[in-house]
Coordinates of C-alpha atoms in Angstrom, one line a residue:
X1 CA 0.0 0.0 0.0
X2 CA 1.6 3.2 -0.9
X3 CA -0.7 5.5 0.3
X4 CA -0.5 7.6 3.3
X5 CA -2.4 10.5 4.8
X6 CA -0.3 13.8 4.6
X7 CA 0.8 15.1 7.8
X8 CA 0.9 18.9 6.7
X9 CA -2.3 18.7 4.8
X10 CA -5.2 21.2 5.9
X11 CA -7.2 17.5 6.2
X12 CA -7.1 15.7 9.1
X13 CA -5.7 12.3 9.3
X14 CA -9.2 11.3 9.6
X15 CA -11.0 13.1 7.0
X16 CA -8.3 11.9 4.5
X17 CA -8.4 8.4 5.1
X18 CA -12.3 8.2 5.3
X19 CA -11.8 10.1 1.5
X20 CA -9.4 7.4 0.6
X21 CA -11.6 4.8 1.9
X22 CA -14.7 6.2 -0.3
X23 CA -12.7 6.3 -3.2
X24 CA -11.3 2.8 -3.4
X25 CA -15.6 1.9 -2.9
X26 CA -16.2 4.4 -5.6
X27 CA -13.7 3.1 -8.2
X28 CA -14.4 -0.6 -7.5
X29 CA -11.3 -1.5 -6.1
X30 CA -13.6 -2.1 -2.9
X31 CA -16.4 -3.9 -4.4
X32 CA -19.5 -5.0 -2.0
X33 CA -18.7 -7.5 0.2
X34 CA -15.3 -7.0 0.3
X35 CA -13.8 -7.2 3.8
X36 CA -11.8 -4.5 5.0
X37 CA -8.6 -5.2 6.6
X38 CA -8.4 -5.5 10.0
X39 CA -7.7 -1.5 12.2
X40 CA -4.7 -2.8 13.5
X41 CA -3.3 -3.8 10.5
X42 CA -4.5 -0.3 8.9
X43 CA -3.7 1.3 11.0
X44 CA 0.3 0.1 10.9
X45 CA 0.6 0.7 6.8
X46 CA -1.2 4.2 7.3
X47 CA 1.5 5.4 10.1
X48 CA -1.8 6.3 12.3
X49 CA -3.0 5.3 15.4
X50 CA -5.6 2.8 16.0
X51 CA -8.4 5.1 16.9
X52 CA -7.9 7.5 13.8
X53 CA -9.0 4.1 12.1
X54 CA -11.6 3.1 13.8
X55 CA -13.4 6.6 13.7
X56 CA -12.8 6.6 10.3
X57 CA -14.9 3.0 9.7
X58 CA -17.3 4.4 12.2
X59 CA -17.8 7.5 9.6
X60 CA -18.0 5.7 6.7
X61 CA -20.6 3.4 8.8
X62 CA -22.8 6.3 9.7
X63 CA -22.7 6.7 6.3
X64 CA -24.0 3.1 5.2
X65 CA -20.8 2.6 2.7
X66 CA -19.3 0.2 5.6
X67 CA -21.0 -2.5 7.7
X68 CA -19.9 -4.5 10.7
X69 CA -20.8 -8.5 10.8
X70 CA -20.3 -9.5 14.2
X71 CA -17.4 -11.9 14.7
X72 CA -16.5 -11.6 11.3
X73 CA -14.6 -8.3 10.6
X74 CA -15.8 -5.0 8.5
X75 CA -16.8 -5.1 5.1
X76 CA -18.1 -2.6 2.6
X77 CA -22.1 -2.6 2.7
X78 CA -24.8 -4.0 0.0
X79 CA -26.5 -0.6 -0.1
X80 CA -23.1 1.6 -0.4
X81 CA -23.6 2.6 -4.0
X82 CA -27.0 4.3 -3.1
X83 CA -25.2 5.5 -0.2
X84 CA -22.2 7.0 -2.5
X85 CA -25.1 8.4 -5.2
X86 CA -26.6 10.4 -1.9
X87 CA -23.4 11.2 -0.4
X88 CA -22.4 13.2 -3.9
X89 CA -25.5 15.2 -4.2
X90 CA -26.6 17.8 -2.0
X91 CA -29.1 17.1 0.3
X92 CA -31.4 19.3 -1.1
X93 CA -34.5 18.1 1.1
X94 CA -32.7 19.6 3.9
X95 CA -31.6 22.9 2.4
X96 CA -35.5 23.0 1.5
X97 CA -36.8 22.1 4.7
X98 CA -34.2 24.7 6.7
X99 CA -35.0 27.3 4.1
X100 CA -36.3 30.7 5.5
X101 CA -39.2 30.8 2.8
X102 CA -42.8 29.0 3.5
X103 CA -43.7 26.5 1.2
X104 CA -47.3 27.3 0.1
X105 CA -50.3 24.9 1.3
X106 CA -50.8 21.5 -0.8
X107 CA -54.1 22.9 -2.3
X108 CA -52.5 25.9 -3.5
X109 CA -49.4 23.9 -5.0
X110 CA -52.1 22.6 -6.8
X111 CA -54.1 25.2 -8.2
X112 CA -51.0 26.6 -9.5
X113 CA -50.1 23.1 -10.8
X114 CA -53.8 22.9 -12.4
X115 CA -54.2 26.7 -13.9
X116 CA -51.9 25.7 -16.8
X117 CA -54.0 22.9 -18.0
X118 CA -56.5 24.4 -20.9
X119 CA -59.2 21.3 -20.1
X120 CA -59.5 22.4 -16.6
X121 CA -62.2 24.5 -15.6
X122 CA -61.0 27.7 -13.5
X123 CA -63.7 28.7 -10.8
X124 CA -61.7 30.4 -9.0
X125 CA -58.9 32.2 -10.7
X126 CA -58.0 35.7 -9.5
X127 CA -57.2 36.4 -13.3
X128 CA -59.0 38.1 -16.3
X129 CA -60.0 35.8 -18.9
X130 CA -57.7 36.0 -22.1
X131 CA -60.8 37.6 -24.0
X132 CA -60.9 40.0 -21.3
X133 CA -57.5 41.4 -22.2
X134 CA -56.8 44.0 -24.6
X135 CA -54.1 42.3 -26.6
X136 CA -55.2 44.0 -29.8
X137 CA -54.9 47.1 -28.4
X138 CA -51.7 46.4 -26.3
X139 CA -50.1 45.5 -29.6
X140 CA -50.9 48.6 -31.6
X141 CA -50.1 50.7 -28.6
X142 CA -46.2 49.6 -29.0
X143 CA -46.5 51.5 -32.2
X144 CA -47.1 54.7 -30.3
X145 CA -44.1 53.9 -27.9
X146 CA -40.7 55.2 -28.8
X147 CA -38.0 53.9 -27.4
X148 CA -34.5 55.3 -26.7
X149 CA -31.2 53.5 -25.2
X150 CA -31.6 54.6 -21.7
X151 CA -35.5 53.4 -21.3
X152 CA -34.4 50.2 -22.1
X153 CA -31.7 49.9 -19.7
X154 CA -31.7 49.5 -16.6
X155 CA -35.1 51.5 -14.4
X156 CA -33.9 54.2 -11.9
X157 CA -34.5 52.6 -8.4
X158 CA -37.9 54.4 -8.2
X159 CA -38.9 53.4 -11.6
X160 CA -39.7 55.5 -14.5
X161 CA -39.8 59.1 -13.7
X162 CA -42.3 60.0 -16.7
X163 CA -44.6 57.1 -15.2
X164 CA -44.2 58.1 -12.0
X165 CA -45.5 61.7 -12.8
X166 CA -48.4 60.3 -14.8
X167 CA -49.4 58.6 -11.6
X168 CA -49.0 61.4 -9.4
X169 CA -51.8 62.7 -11.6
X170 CA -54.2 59.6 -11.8
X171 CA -53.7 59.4 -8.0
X172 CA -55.0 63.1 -7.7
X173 CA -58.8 61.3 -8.6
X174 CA -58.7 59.0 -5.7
X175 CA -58.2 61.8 -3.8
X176 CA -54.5 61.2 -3.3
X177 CA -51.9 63.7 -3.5
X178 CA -48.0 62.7 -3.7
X179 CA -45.0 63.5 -5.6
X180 CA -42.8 61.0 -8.2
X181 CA -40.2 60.7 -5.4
X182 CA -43.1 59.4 -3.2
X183 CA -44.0 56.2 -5.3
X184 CA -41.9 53.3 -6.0
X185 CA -42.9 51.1 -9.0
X186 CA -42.9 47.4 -8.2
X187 CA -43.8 43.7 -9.5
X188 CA -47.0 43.9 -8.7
X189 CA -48.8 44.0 -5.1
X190 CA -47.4 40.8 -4.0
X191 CA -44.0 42.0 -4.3
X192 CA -44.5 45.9 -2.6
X193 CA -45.9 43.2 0.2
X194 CA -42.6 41.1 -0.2
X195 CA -40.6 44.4 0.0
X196 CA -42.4 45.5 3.2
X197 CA -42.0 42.4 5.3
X198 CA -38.1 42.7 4.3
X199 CA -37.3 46.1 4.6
X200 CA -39.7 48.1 7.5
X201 CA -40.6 44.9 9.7
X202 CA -38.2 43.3 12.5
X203 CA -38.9 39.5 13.0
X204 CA -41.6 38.9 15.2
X205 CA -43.5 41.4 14.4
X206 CA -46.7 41.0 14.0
X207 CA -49.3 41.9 10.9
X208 CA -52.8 42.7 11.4
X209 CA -56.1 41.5 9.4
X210 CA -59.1 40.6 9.0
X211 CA -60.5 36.5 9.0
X212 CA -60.1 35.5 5.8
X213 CA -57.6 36.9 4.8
X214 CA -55.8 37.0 1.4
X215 CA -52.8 37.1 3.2
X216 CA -52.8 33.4 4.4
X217 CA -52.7 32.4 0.7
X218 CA -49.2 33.6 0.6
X219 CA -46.7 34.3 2.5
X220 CA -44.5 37.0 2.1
X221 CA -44.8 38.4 5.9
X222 CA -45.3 34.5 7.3
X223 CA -41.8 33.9 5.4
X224 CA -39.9 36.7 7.2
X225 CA -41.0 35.6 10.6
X226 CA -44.2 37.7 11.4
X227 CA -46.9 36.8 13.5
X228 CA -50.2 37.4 11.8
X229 CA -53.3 38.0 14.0
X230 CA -56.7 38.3 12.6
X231 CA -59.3 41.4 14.1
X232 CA -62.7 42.0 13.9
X233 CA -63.3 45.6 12.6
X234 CA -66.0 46.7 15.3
X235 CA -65.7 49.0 18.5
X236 CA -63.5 47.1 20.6
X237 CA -61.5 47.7 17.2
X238 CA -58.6 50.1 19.1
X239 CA -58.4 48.0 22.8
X240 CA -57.9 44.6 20.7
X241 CA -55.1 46.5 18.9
X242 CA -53.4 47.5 22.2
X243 CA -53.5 44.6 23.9
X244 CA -51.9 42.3 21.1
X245 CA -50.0 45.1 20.2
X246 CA -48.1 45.8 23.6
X247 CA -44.7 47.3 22.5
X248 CA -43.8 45.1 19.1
X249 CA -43.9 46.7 15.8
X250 CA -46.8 46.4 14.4
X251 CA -48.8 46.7 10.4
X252 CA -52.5 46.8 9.7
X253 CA -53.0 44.7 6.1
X254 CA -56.2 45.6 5.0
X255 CA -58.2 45.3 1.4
X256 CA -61.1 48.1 1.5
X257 CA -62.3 48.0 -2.0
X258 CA -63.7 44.2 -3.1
X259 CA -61.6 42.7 -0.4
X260 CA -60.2 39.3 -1.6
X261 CA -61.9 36.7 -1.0
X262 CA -64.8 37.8 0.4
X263 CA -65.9 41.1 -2.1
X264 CA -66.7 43.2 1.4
X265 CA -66.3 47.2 0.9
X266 CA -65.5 49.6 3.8
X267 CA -67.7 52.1 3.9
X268 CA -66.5 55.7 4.3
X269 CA -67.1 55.5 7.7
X270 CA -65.9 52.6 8.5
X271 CA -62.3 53.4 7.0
X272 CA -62.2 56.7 8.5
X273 CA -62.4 54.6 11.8
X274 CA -60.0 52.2 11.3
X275 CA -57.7 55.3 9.9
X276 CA -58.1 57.0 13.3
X277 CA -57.9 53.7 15.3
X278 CA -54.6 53.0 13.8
X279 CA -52.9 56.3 13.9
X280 CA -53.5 57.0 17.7
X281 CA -52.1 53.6 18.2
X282 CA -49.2 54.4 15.9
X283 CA -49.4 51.3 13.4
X284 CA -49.3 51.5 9.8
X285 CA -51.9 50.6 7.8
X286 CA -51.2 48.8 4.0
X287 CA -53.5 49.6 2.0
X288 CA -54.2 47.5 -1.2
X289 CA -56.1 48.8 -3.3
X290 CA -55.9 47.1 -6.8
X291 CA -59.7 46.0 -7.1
X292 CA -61.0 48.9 -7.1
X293 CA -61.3 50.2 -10.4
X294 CA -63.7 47.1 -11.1
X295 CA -66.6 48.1 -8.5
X296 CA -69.8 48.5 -10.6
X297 CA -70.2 51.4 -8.4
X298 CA -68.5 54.9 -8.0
X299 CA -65.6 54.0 -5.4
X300 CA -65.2 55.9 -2.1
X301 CA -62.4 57.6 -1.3
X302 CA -59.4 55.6 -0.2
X303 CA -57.9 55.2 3.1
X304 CA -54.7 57.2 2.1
X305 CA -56.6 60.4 0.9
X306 CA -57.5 61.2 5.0
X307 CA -54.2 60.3 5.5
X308 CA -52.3 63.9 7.1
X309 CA -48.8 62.1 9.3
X310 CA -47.8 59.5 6.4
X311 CA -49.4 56.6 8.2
X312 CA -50.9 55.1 5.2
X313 CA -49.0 52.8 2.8
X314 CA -50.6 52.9 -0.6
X315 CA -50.5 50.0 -3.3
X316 CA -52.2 50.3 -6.5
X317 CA -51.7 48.3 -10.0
X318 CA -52.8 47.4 -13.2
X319 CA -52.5 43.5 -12.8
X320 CA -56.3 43.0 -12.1
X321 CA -57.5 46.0 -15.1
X322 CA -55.1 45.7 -18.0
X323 CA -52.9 42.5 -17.9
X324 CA -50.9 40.2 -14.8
X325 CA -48.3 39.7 -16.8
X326 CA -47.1 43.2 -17.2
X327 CA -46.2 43.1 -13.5
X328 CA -46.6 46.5 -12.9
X329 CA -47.8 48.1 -9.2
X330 CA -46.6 51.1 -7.2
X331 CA -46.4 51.7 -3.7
X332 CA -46.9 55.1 -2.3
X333 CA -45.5 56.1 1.2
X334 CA -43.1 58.5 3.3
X335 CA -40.1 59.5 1.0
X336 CA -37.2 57.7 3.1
X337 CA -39.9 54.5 3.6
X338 CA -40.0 54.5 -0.4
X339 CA -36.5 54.9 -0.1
X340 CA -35.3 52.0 2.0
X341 CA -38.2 49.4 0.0
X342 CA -36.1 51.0 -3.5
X343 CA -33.3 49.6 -2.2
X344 CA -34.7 46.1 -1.1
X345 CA -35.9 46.4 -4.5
X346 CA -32.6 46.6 -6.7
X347 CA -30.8 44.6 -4.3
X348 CA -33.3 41.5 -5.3
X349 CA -34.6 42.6 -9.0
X350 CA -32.5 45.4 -10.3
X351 CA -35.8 47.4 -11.3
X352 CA -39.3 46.1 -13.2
X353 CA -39.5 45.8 -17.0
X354 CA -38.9 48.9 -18.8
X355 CA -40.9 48.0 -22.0
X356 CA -43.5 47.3 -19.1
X357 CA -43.5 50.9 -17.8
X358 CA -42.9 52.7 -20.7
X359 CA -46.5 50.6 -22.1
X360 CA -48.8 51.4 -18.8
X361 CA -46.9 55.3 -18.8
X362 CA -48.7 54.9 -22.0
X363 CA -52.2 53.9 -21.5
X364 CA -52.7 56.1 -18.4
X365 CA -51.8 59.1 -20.6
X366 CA -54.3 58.6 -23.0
X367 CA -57.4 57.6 -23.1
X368 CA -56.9 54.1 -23.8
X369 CA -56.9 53.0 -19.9
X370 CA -59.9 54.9 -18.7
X371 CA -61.7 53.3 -21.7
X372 CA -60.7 49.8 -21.3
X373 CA -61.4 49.8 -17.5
X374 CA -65.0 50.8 -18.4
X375 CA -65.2 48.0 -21.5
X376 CA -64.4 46.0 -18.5
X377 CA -66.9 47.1 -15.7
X378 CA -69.9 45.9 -18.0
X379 CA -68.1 43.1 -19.5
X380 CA -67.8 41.7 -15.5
X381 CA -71.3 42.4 -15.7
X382 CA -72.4 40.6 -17.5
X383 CA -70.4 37.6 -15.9
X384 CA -71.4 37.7 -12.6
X385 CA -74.9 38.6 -13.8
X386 CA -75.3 35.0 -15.8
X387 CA -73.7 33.2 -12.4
X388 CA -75.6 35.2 -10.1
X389 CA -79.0 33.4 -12.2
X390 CA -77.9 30.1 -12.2
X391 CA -77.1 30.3 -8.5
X392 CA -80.6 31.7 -8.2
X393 CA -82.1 28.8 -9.8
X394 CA -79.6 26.1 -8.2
X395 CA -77.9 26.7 -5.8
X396 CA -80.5 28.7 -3.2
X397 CA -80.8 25.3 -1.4
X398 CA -77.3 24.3 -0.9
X399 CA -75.9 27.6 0.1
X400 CA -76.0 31.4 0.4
X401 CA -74.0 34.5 -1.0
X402 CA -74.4 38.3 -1.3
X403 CA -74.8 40.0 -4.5
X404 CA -70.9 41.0 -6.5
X405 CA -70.3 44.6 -6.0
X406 CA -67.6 44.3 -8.9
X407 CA -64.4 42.5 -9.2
X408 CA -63.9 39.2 -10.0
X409 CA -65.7 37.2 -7.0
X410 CA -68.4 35.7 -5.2
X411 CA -68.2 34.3 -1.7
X412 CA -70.3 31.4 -1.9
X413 CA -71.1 29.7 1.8
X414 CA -72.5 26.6 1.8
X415 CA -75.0 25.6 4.3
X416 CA -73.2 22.3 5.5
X417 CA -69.0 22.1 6.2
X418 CA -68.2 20.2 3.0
X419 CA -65.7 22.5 1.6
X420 CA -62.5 20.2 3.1
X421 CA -59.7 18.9 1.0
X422 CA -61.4 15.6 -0.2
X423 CA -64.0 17.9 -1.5
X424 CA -61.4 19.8 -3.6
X425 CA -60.0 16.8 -4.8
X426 CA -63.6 15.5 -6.3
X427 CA -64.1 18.6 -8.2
X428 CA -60.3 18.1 -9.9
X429 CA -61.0 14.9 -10.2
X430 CA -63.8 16.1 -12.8
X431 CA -61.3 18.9 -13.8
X432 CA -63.0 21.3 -11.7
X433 CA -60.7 24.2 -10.0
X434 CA -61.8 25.5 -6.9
X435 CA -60.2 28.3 -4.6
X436 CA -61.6 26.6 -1.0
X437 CA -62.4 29.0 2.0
X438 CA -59.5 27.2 3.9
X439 CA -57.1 28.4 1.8
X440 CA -57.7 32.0 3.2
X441 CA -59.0 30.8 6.9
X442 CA -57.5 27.3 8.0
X443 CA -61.4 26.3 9.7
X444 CA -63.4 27.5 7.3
X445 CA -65.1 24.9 5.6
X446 CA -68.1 26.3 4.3
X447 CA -67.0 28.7 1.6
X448 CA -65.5 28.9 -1.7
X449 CA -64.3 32.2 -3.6
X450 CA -66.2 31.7 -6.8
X451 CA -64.5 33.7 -9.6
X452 CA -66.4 34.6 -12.7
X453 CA -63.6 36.6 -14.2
X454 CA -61.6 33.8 -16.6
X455 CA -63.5 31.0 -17.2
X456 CA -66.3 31.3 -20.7
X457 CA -69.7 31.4 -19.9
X458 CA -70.0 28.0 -21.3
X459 CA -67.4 27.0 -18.7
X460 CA -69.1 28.9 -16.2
X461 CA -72.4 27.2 -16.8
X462 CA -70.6 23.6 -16.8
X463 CA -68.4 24.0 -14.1
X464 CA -71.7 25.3 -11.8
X465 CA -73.5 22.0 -12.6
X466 CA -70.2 19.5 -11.4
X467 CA -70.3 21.9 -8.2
X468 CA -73.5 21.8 -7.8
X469 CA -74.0 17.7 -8.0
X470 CA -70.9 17.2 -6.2
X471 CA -72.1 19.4 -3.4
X472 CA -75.0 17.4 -3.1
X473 CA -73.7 14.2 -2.3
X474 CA -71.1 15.5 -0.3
X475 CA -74.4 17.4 1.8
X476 CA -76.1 14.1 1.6
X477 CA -73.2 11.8 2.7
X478 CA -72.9 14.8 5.8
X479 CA -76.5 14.0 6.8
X480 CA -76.6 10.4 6.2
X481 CA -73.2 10.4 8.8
X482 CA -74.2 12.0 11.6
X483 CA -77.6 9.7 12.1

C-alpha cells in the first residue's frame, strides 16, 4: 500500500483516510462484500494510530458505505452505491426544509399546478379571462411607444420618472396627493408586500387582518418571521389592537375596496375609523387597493386620501384592469420609507421591465386606460350577472352568497361544512378548480371564492352543474353520517 495521509495537509488524518476509503468503494477497487482489513493492520501501513482508524470506519458506517458482521470483521455494505449516489449530491430536502421561505399549502401547489392545463375549468382564478384582455390594443399601442437606449436599460431605483408623474396625476382622482419621489414602482402587489415584510418589519413582528384573509394564501410576511393575528373591525377595534399590540412593531394589512376573498367594501365611515384607530395607536396601515377600479359602483375615497402624518402605505396596480403579466404596481409612502423598500428592490430585481412601464406610462396618458377599464366594468357584468342566475335557480338550497359589487368574485357559503380537502379533490378529479375557503382561513369549511372573471360562460355554466351535484352528495353523505 503506498498511500498515506499527509501530515501537513489542511485534512485531518481522519478526514483523509475516510476520502481514501470512499474512493477505493467508488472506483471498485472495494467492491461489496469485500472485507476491509483488520484496524490494526491499517492502522500500521497508514503510520496512524488505531483510533484514527476506527473513527474513520465508524464514519464511513454512519454513512452506510461500511457495515460491521459480528465476529466476522468489516466489510463494505450491500446498499453503499445508493449510499455513494446520496453522499455526492446535495441534500437538497434539507436545504428545502431549513430554508427561511414558506412552502405554500398543498391545495394551492395545486391550483398553481392545475391553472396551466386548458381542459380544466377555472372557478376560482384571481385572473382576467384571455378575451378579457386588450391584446389587440396592447399590440398597436407599442407602435405609439418610442424607445430610446436609456429606457431600455436598466429603471432608476424608483422606476420610471415619466410614469411616475403620470401617476401622481391619476392618483390626484382617488383623492390622493403625492409626488414621483413618493411612489416606488414594483412587480406587482405581491412584491410591494414582499418588499415591506423585508425592509420596514423586525422579526416577530406581528401583521394585522381581517379572518379571511388573502394574506394566508401567501406568504410574504409568514416567510420573514411575522406573526399574523386576525381582528374584527368593530368598536372594541382600538383596545384589541393595544393589547396584542403591547410594544412590538406592528402593520395593519387591510383590502377596503372588493376585499379578496370575500368582495366586502368599507364604507367611508368605517375606513375613517380604522384610519383613526390605527394612527392613535401608531401602526401603519397597507392599503391594497388594486380592485377597485372594477366596482360597478362609483368607489369611495381611499384610506390614504385622510391620511395627514404618512401613516398610510398605498398599493395600487394594473395587474387586475389591464394584464398580470405586465407586473406593474406602485407603492406610495413616506419619502425615506419608499427609499429603503427601493433599495430592497434593486438589491433583489435590479428594477421592473422597462418596456413594461414605458406601455402602462402609455395607456394612463391617453385615453386608452380609462376606456378599457370601463369595456371592463360591463363586461364583468355581465359575468357575474349570468352566475348570479344560475345560482338563483340552483344553488338557493345548498348555500347562500351576497350579490358581486364588482371585481372578479363571489363568496359562496354553503350551508353544510363540505368545503374540506377531499371535496377539492372530487371537483379536480372532474377537472374542476376550486379556490376553497381554507385556503384563506384554516377552519373554514363552508366557503369557496367563486371567480367569474376567466373561465367562458360556457365554462361557467358547466363548471356550476359538477359543483352543484358534487355538493350534493357530499351534503347528503354529511347527513346520512351524523344519524
Amino acid at each position: 500500500m503506498d498511500w498515506k495521509p499527509e501530515r501537513n495537509s489542511h485534512l485531518t488524518l481522519q478526514e483523509q483516510i475516510v476520502n481514501w476509503m470512499r474512493s477505493r468503494i467508488e472506483r471498485g477497487d472495494w467492491t461489496v462484500g469485500t472485507k476491509i482489513p483488520p484496524q490494526r493492520k491499517l492502522a500500521s501501513q497508514l503510520k496512524v494510530n488505531r483510533s484514527t482508524v476506527q473513527q474513520a470506519i465508524e464514519e464511513l458506517k454512519a454513512d452506510g458505505l461500511l457495515e460491521s458482521k459480528v465476529g466476522s470483521g468489516v466489510y463494505v455494505a450491500n446498499h453503499s452505491w445508493n449510499a455513494l449516489l446520496n453522499k455526492s449530491q446535495p441534500n437538497w430536502k434539507q436545504h428545502i426544509e431549513s430554508s427561511i421561505h414558506k412552502p405554500n399549502i398543498h391545495t394551492i401547489q395545486l391550483i398553481n399546478e392545475y391553472e396551466q392545463y386548458d381542459d380544466v375549468i377555472r372557478l376560482g382564478t384571481g385572473e382576467l379571462s384571455p378575451e378579457l384582455l386588450p391584446t389587440k390594443e396592447l399590440k398597436q399601442s407599442l407602435q405609439s411607444i418610442s424607445l430610446d437606449a436609456k429606457v431600455i436599460g436598466y429603471s432608476s431605483p424608483l422606476g420610471n420618472e415619466r410614469l411616475r408623474k403620470i401617476l401622481c396625476e391619476y392618483l390626484q382622482k382617488r383623492g390622493i396627493y403625492t409626488f414621483p419621489e413618493n411612489i416606488l414602482i414594483v412587480s406587482g402587489a405581491l412584491q410591494a408586500l414582499q418588499l415591506i415584510a423585508l425592509g420596514l418589519l423586525e422579526e416577530g413582528s406581528i401583521v394585522f387582518h381581517e379572518d379571511p384573509s388573502y394574506l394566508t394564501s401567501v406568504h410574504p410576511f409568514q416567510s420573514a418571521g411575522m406573526q399574523m393575528i386576525s381582528v374584527q373591525r368593530n368598536q372594541h377595534l382600538q383596545e384589541t389592537l393595544q393589547s396584542l399590540k403591547k410594544k412590538r412593531q406592528s402593520i395593519f394589512y387591510c383590502i377596503p375596496s372588493l376585499h379578496n376573498p370575500t368582495g366586502i367594501n368599507f364604507s367611508v365611515e368605517e375606513k375613517k375609523q380604522l384610519y383613526e384607530v390605527c394612527n392613535a395607536l401608531q401602526i401603519p396601515i397597507v392599503e391594497d387597493d388594486v380592485y377597485h377600479e372594477l366596482l360597478f359602483d362609483s368607489p369611495t375615497p381611499p384610506i390614504k386620501s385622510f391620511d395627514s402624518s404618512g401613516q398610510v402605505l398605498y398599493i395600487g396596480s394594473v395587474s387586475k384592469t389591464l394584464s398580470p403579466g405586465l407586473r406593474i404596481g406602485w407603492v406610495v409612502g413616506p419619502t425615506q420609507v419608499i427609499q429603503r423598500l427601493a433599495d430592497i428592490k434593486m438589491q433583489t430585481d435590479y428594477g421592473s421591465s422597462s418596456f413594461s412601464q414605458e406601455i402602462v406610462a402609455h395607456w394612463l396618458s391617453t385615453e386608452l386606460y380609462k376606456n378599457h377599464v370601463s369595456w371592463l366594468r360591463h363586461q364583468l357584468k355581465e359575468r357575474v350577472a349570468f352566475v348570479e342566475k344560475i345560482l338563483e335557480e340552483e344553488f338557493k338550497d345548498i348555500a347562500s352568497w351576497n350579490k358581486s359589487a364588482g371585481g372578479f368574485y363571489i363568496w359562496l357559503r354553503f350551508h353544510q361544512p363540505i368545503v374540506n380537502k377531499a371535496f377539492f379533490l372530487k371537483l379536480l378529479n372532474e377537472k374542476v378548480l376550486i379556490n376553497p375557503g381554507y385556503i384563506y382561513a384554516a377552519n373554514d369549511l363552508h366557503h369557496i371564492r367563486l371567480s367569474y372573471a376567466y373561465a367562458s360562460f360556457d365554462e361557467l355554466a358547466k363548471g356550476l352543474e359538477i359543483l352543484r351535484k358534487i355538493s350534493k352528495v357530499s351534503m347528503n353523505r354529511g347527513i346520512e353520517g351524523s344519524e
